[in-house]
Amino acid sequence: MKLPPFKLERYFARYEFTAKYLLSSSDCESMTIQELLALEDGSSERFFEQWLGYTESPGSPLLRQEISRIYETISPDQVLVHSGAEEAIFLFMQAVLEPGDHLIVHWPCYQSLFEIAQSIGCQVSRWEAREDHHWELDLDELGKLIKPNTRVIVINTPHNPTGYLMSKADYQAVHQLAESRGILLFSDEVYRESEYLPDDRLSAACDLGNQGISLGVMSKTYGLAGLRIGWIATKNGDIYQKIARLKDYTTICNSAPSEFLATLALRHRAKLADRSLGLIKVNLKILEVFFLRYQELFSWQRPKAGPIAFPRLIGENVERFCDRLVNTAGVLLLPGSVYGHPGNHFRIGFGRKNLPDSLSRLESFLQR
Ligand SMILES: Cc1ncc(COP(=O)(O)O)c(C=O)c1O
């Protein structure tokens, strides 16, 4: 198996720890271990007592129990913990796909959601989100993309990079279509619980039936990317077992301190999600004023969920613009070309505390 470079991650590798103003991050503001431990009395003592031997391969029972509470109908033994969502994507694709299988992917998207399938020798069709349709997906198009050998449909809503949130009706329709054709629905839900209106939240795919696989993570809405804890939740025991068997070849089990901290964090997940959402909403207001002021330079569509959006730059080539911006002003945006997207878009992130500062640096750059 040969995998080409992960363009987004390589772009971040160049700048993420050198650029001073990160204005394209998809994770929300994080915190220290001390701040996390402060959520619960006695937790510091318990953390110091954490045993550092191997942990249970599927994830500690306590952690799986907390994760299962995110869902309506999932039990702890239907949760498989991984090192981040990234490992879960990798192992899911390896576990279910054979060369010659067909996969449909919500596009543009996080590269691993299609690249791993391609490297296995699968055919990949893009189910394309278009700016002139408010980044919405067309169900008729999905119907036409399905082939006899379609094994998986991949969706990501709330969506990276556009912030698009599928309607409940469309989501049900996608699930029904997948189920009626015996296709697996791999639902990347890493931005779930960051909907601006709580009523807009979609059911998790794993709660809808046996064909649904939900992907979750501590990194985004909960702001704890450094824990590297992600998971898959599914009622499909066969798929679960196949993935579990492959995990023996990647990480075997998860980091014990991370599992402890993730368990603690999930006991307070509403508080953590509120904290992120509060920041997102304040930053979004600032961004809206900014984009109104610079409407001749940017085309902006307000997302419905999550800490990222995908505006279009009008005029200059977006790669050149992002390079000039990071090299002269230290502000990091992410050109849409890292998604292989041909439009002149860039990803902007607004889940961090220093957004006002980063944005004012961008503004000074524009006024130069
Ligand atoms: C849609 C999507 N899926 C999966 C991931 C991987 O998450 P993690 O880096 O926490 O493993 C990301 C990270 O940016 C993402 O945006």
Coordinates of C-alpha atoms and ligand atoms in Angstrom, one line a residue:
M1 CA 0.0 0.0 0.0
K2 CA 1.4 3.4 -1.1
L3 CA -0.1 6.6 0.3
P4 CA 0.6 10.0 -1.3
P5 CA 1.4 12.9 1.1
F6 CA -1.6 14.1 3.2
K7 CA -1.6 17.7 1.8
L8 CA -3.4 19.4 4.6
E9 CA -1.2 17.8 7.3
R10 CA 2.0 18.6 5.3
Y11 CA 0.9 22.2 5.0
F12 CA 0.3 22.4 8.8
A13 CA 3.6 20.6 9.4
R14 CA 5.3 23.5 7.7
Y15 CA 3.6 26.3 9.7
E16 CA 1.5 25.1 12.6
F17 CA 4.3 25.4 15.2
T18 CA 6.0 28.4 13.7
A19 CA 3.3 30.8 12.6
K20 CA 2.2 33.0 15.4
Y21 CA -1.5 33.4 14.5
L22 CA -3.3 30.2 13.6
L23 CA -6.4 31.3 11.8
S24 CA -7.4 28.0 10.2
S25 CA -7.4 25.5 13.0
S26 CA -10.3 23.0 13.1
D27 CA -10.0 22.2 16.8
C28 CA -11.4 24.4 19.5
E29 CA -9.4 26.1 22.2
S30 CA -7.7 23.6 24.4
M31 CA -6.7 23.7 28.1
T32 CA -4.1 22.4 30.4
I33 CA -4.2 19.1 32.3
Q34 CA -4.5 21.2 35.4
E35 CA -7.6 23.0 34.1
L36 CA -9.2 19.7 33.0
L37 CA -8.5 18.0 36.4
A38 CA -10.1 21.0 38.1
L39 CA -13.4 19.9 36.7
E40 CA -13.7 17.3 39.5
D41 CA -12.7 17.1 43.1
G42 CA -10.1 14.4 43.8
S43 CA -9.2 13.9 40.2
S44 CA -5.6 15.1 40.5
E45 CA -4.9 12.4 43.2
R46 CA -6.6 9.8 41.0
F47 CA -4.6 10.9 38.0
F48 CA -1.3 10.4 39.9
E49 CA -2.4 7.0 40.9
Q50 CA -3.1 6.0 37.2
W51 CA -1.4 2.6 36.5
L52 CA 0.9 2.8 33.4
G53 CA 0.6 -0.7 32.2
Y54 CA -1.0 -1.7 28.9
T55 CA -4.7 -0.9 28.7
E56 CA -7.6 -2.9 27.3
S57 CA -7.4 -3.0 23.5
P58 CA -11.0 -1.8 22.8
G59 CA -10.5 1.1 25.3
S60 CA -11.0 1.1 29.1
P61 CA -14.5 0.0 30.2
L62 CA -15.0 3.4 32.0
L63 CA -14.1 5.4 28.9
R64 CA -16.3 3.2 26.6
Q65 CA -19.2 3.7 29.0
E66 CA -18.8 7.5 28.9
I67 CA -18.5 7.4 25.1
S68 CA -21.7 5.3 24.8
R69 CA -23.6 8.0 26.7
I70 CA -23.1 10.3 23.7
Y71 CA -25.4 8.0 21.8
E72 CA -29.1 6.9 22.2
T73 CA -28.8 3.2 21.7
I74 CA -25.1 2.2 21.9
S75 CA -23.7 0.0 24.6
P76 CA -20.0 0.2 25.8
D77 CA -19.1 -3.0 23.9
Q78 CA -20.2 -1.3 20.6
V79 CA -17.5 1.4 21.1
L80 CA -13.9 0.9 19.9
V81 CA -11.4 3.5 21.1
H82 CA -8.5 4.5 18.8
S83 CA -5.6 6.9 18.8
G84 CA -7.5 9.9 17.4
A85 CA -10.1 9.8 14.7
E86 CA -7.3 9.3 12.1
E87 CA -6.4 5.8 13.3
A88 CA -10.1 4.9 13.3
I89 CA -10.6 6.1 9.6
F90 CA -7.5 4.1 8.6
L91 CA -8.5 0.9 10.3
F92 CA -12.2 1.1 9.2
M93 CA -11.1 1.4 5.5
Q94 CA -8.6 -1.4 5.8
A95 CA -11.1 -3.6 7.6
V96 CA -14.1 -3.3 5.2
L97 CA -12.7 -2.5 1.7
E98 CA -11.3 -4.9 -0.9
P99 CA -9.6 -3.9 -4.2
G100 CA -12.3 -3.2 -6.8
D101 CA -14.9 -2.0 -4.2
H102 CA -16.6 1.3 -4.8
L103 CA -16.7 4.1 -2.3
I104 CA -18.7 7.4 -2.5
V105 CA -17.3 10.3 -0.5
H106 CA -18.8 13.7 0.5
W107 CA -16.3 16.0 -1.2
P108 CA -14.2 18.2 -0.6
C109 CA -13.1 16.4 2.5
Y110 CA -10.4 15.4 5.0
Q111 CA -8.0 13.5 2.7
S112 CA -7.9 10.2 4.5
L113 CA -11.6 9.8 4.0
F114 CA -11.0 8.8 0.3
E115 CA -7.2 8.4 0.0
I116 CA -6.9 5.2 2.0
A117 CA -9.7 3.6 -0.1
Q118 CA -7.9 4.6 -3.2
S119 CA -4.6 3.1 -2.0
I120 CA -6.4 -0.2 -1.4
G121 CA -7.4 -0.2 -5.0
C122 CA -11.0 1.0 -4.7
Q123 CA -12.9 3.1 -7.1
V124 CA -13.8 6.4 -5.5
S125 CA -16.7 8.7 -6.6
R126 CA -17.0 12.2 -5.2
W127 CA -20.4 13.4 -4.0
E128 CA -19.7 17.0 -4.4
A129 CA -20.6 20.0 -2.2
R130 CA -20.9 23.1 -4.3
E131 CA -20.6 26.7 -3.1
D132 CA -23.5 27.9 -5.4
H133 CA -25.7 25.4 -3.6
H134 CA -24.6 26.7 -0.1
W135 CA -22.4 23.6 0.0
E136 CA -25.4 21.4 0.1
L137 CA -25.4 17.8 -1.2
D138 CA -27.8 16.7 -3.9
L139 CA -29.6 13.4 -3.1
D140 CA -30.4 12.7 -6.8
E141 CA -26.7 12.9 -7.5
L142 CA -26.1 10.3 -4.7
G143 CA -28.6 8.0 -6.2
K144 CA -26.8 8.2 -9.6
L145 CA -23.4 7.6 -8.1
I146 CA -24.4 4.3 -6.5
K147 CA -23.1 1.2 -8.3
P148 CA -23.6 -2.6 -7.7
N149 CA -20.2 -2.7 -6.0
T150 CA -20.7 0.4 -3.8
R151 CA -19.6 -0.8 -0.4
V152 CA -19.4 2.5 1.6
I153 CA -20.9 6.0 1.6
V154 CA -18.8 8.5 3.6
I155 CA -20.4 11.6 4.9
N156 CA -19.0 14.3 7.1
T157 CA -21.5 16.6 8.7
P158 CA -20.9 19.1 10.3
H159 CA -18.5 19.4 7.5
N160 CA -14.8 20.1 7.2
P161 CA -14.1 22.5 5.5
T162 CA -17.4 24.2 4.8
G163 CA -19.3 24.1 8.1
Y164 CA -22.2 22.6 6.2
L165 CA -24.8 20.8 8.3
M166 CA -27.1 18.4 6.5
S167 CA -30.9 18.7 7.0
K168 CA -32.6 16.0 9.1
A169 CA -34.7 15.0 6.1
D170 CA -31.7 14.6 3.8
Y171 CA -29.8 12.7 6.5
Q172 CA -32.6 10.2 6.9
A173 CA -32.8 9.8 3.2
V174 CA -29.1 9.1 2.9
H175 CA -29.4 6.5 5.7
Q176 CA -32.4 4.9 4.1
L177 CA -30.7 4.7 0.7
A178 CA -27.6 3.1 2.2
E179 CA -29.6 0.6 4.2
S180 CA -31.9 -0.4 1.4
R181 CA -28.8 -1.1 -0.8
G182 CA -26.8 -2.9 1.9
I183 CA -24.2 -0.1 1.8
L184 CA -22.3 0.9 4.9
L185 CA -22.7 4.6 6.0
F186 CA -19.5 5.8 7.5
S187 CA -20.4 9.1 9.2
D188 CA -17.5 11.3 10.3
E189 CA -19.1 13.1 13.2
V190 CA -16.0 14.6 14.7
Y191 CA -17.7 18.1 14.8
R192 CA -20.9 16.9 16.3
E193 CA -22.3 18.8 19.3
S194 CA -21.0 22.1 17.8
E195 CA -24.3 23.0 16.0
Y196 CA -25.2 26.6 16.6
L197 CA -28.9 25.7 17.1
P198 CA -29.2 22.5 19.3
D199 CA -32.3 21.5 17.4
D200 CA -30.3 21.1 14.2
R201 CA -28.2 18.3 15.7
L202 CA -28.5 15.1 13.6
S203 CA -28.9 11.6 15.1
A204 CA -25.6 9.7 15.2
A205 CA -25.4 7.2 12.3
C206 CA -24.7 4.3 14.7
D207 CA -28.1 5.0 16.3
L208 CA -30.0 4.7 13.0
G209 CA -29.2 1.0 12.4
N210 CA -26.7 -1.7 11.6
Q211 CA -25.3 -0.1 8.5
G212 CA -24.2 3.1 10.4
I213 CA -20.7 3.7 11.7
S214 CA -20.1 6.8 13.7
L215 CA -16.7 8.4 14.1
G216 CA -16.1 10.6 17.1
V217 CA -13.1 12.3 18.7
M218 CA -12.0 14.4 21.7
S219 CA -10.2 16.9 19.5
K220 CA -12.7 19.2 18.0
T221 CA -15.8 20.2 20.0
Y222 CA -14.2 19.2 23.3
G223 CA -10.9 21.0 22.5
L224 CA -8.7 18.1 23.6
A225 CA -6.8 17.1 20.5
G226 CA -3.6 16.4 22.5
L227 CA -5.3 13.4 24.1
R228 CA -5.3 11.6 20.8
I229 CA -8.5 9.7 21.7
G230 CA -11.0 8.9 19.0
W231 CA -13.5 6.1 18.5
I232 CA -15.9 4.2 16.3
A233 CA -19.4 3.4 17.5
T234 CA -21.4 0.8 15.7
K235 CA -24.0 -1.9 16.2
N236 CA -22.4 -3.9 13.4
G237 CA -20.6 -6.6 15.3
D238 CA -18.9 -8.0 12.3
I239 CA -17.3 -4.7 11.3
Y240 CA -16.4 -4.0 14.9
Q241 CA -14.5 -7.3 15.2
K242 CA -12.7 -6.8 11.9
I243 CA -11.4 -3.4 13.0
A244 CA -10.5 -4.6 16.5
R245 CA -8.3 -7.4 14.9
L246 CA -6.4 -4.8 12.8
K247 CA -5.8 -2.5 15.8
D248 CA -3.4 -5.2 17.1
Y249 CA -1.1 -4.1 14.2
T250 CA -1.2 -0.4 14.8
T251 CA -1.5 0.8 18.4
I252 CA -2.7 -2.4 20.3
C253 CA -4.2 -0.2 23.0
N254 CA -4.5 3.5 23.9
S255 CA -2.5 5.7 26.2
A256 CA -3.5 5.1 29.8
P257 CA -3.2 8.8 30.9
S258 CA -5.1 9.9 27.9
E259 CA -7.9 7.4 28.6
F260 CA -8.2 8.6 32.2
L261 CA -8.3 12.3 31.1
A262 CA -10.8 11.6 28.2
T263 CA -13.1 9.7 30.7
L264 CA -13.0 12.6 33.0
A265 CA -13.6 15.1 30.2
L266 CA -16.6 13.2 28.9
R267 CA -18.2 13.2 32.3
H268 CA -18.3 17.0 31.8
R269 CA -18.8 17.0 28.0
A270 CA -21.7 19.4 28.1
K271 CA -19.6 22.0 29.9
L272 CA -16.7 21.5 27.4
A273 CA -19.0 21.8 24.4
D274 CA -20.6 24.9 25.8
R275 CA -17.2 26.5 26.3
S276 CA -16.3 25.8 22.7
L277 CA -19.7 26.9 21.3
G278 CA -19.5 30.1 23.4
L279 CA -16.2 31.0 21.8
I280 CA -17.3 30.0 18.3
K281 CA -20.4 32.2 18.6
V282 CA -18.5 35.3 19.8
N283 CA -15.9 34.8 17.1
L284 CA -18.5 34.3 14.4
K285 CA -20.0 37.7 15.1
I286 CA -16.6 39.3 14.7
L287 CA -16.0 37.3 11.4
E288 CA -19.4 38.4 10.0
V289 CA -18.5 42.0 10.5
F290 CA -15.1 41.5 8.9
F291 CA -16.5 39.7 5.8
L292 CA -19.1 42.4 5.4
R293 CA -16.4 45.0 5.4
Y294 CA -14.3 43.1 2.9
Q295 CA -17.1 41.7 0.7
E296 CA -15.3 42.8 -2.5
L297 CA -12.4 40.6 -1.5
F298 CA -14.1 37.5 -0.1
S299 CA -17.3 35.5 -0.7
W300 CA -18.5 34.3 2.6
Q301 CA -21.2 31.8 3.6
R302 CA -22.1 31.5 7.3
P303 CA -21.8 27.9 8.5
K304 CA -24.5 26.2 10.7
A305 CA -22.1 24.3 12.9
G306 CA -18.5 23.9 13.9
P307 CA -15.4 26.1 14.1
I308 CA -14.5 26.3 10.4
A309 CA -15.7 27.9 7.1
F310 CA -14.6 27.9 3.5
P311 CA -14.7 31.5 2.1
R312 CA -13.6 32.3 -1.4
L313 CA -10.9 34.8 -2.2
I314 CA -11.8 37.1 -5.1
G315 CA -8.9 38.2 -7.3
E316 CA -5.5 36.9 -6.2
N317 CA -4.5 33.2 -6.4
V318 CA -5.3 31.8 -3.0
E319 CA -2.1 29.8 -2.6
R320 CA 0.0 32.8 -3.3
F321 CA -2.2 34.9 -0.9
C322 CA -1.9 32.3 2.0
D323 CA 1.9 32.1 1.4
R324 CA 2.4 35.8 1.5
L325 CA 0.1 36.1 4.6
V326 CA 1.9 33.5 6.6
N327 CA 5.4 34.6 5.6
T328 CA 5.0 38.3 6.1
A329 CA 2.3 38.5 8.9
G330 CA 2.6 35.1 10.6
V331 CA -1.1 34.4 10.0
L332 CA -2.0 30.9 8.9
L333 CA -4.9 30.2 6.6
L334 CA -5.3 27.0 4.7
P335 CA -5.6 27.2 0.9
G336 CA -8.4 25.1 -0.6
S337 CA -5.8 23.5 -2.9
V338 CA -4.7 21.2 0.0
Y339 CA -8.2 19.6 -0.4
G340 CA -7.5 19.3 -4.2
H341 CA -10.4 21.8 -4.5
P342 CA -10.1 24.0 -7.7
G343 CA -12.0 27.0 -6.4
N344 CA -10.1 29.9 -4.9
H345 CA -11.2 29.1 -1.4
F346 CA -9.4 28.9 2.0
R347 CA -10.3 27.4 5.3
I348 CA -10.7 29.8 8.2
G349 CA -10.9 28.6 11.8
F350 CA -12.7 30.4 14.6
G351 CA -12.7 28.1 17.6
R352 CA -9.6 29.8 19.3
K353 CA -9.5 32.5 21.9
N354 CA -7.0 34.7 19.9
L355 CA -9.3 35.0 16.8
P356 CA -9.7 38.8 17.3
D357 CA -5.9 39.3 17.4
S358 CA -5.3 37.0 14.4
L359 CA -8.0 38.7 12.4
S360 CA -6.7 42.1 13.1
R361 CA -3.3 40.9 11.8
L362 CA -5.0 39.7 8.7
E363 CA -6.7 43.1 8.3
S364 CA -3.5 45.0 8.7
F365 CA -2.0 42.8 6.0
L366 CA -4.9 43.6 3.7
Q367 CA -4.5 47.3 4.3
R368 CA -0.8 47.3 3.5
Ligands
LIG1 C1 -13.4 15.6 9.3 C2 -12.2 15.1 10.1 N1 -12.1 13.8 10.4 C3 -11.1 13.3 11.1 C4 -10.1 14.1 11.6 C5 -9.0 13.5 12.4 O1 -9.1 13.9 13.7 P1 -7.9 13.7 14.7 O2 -6.8 14.6 14.2 O3 -8.3 14.1 16.0 O4 -7.5 12.3 14.7 C6 -10.2 15.5 11.3 C7 -9.1 16.4 11.8 O5 -9.0 17.5 11.3 C8 -11.3 16.0 10.5 O6 -11.4 17.3 10.3

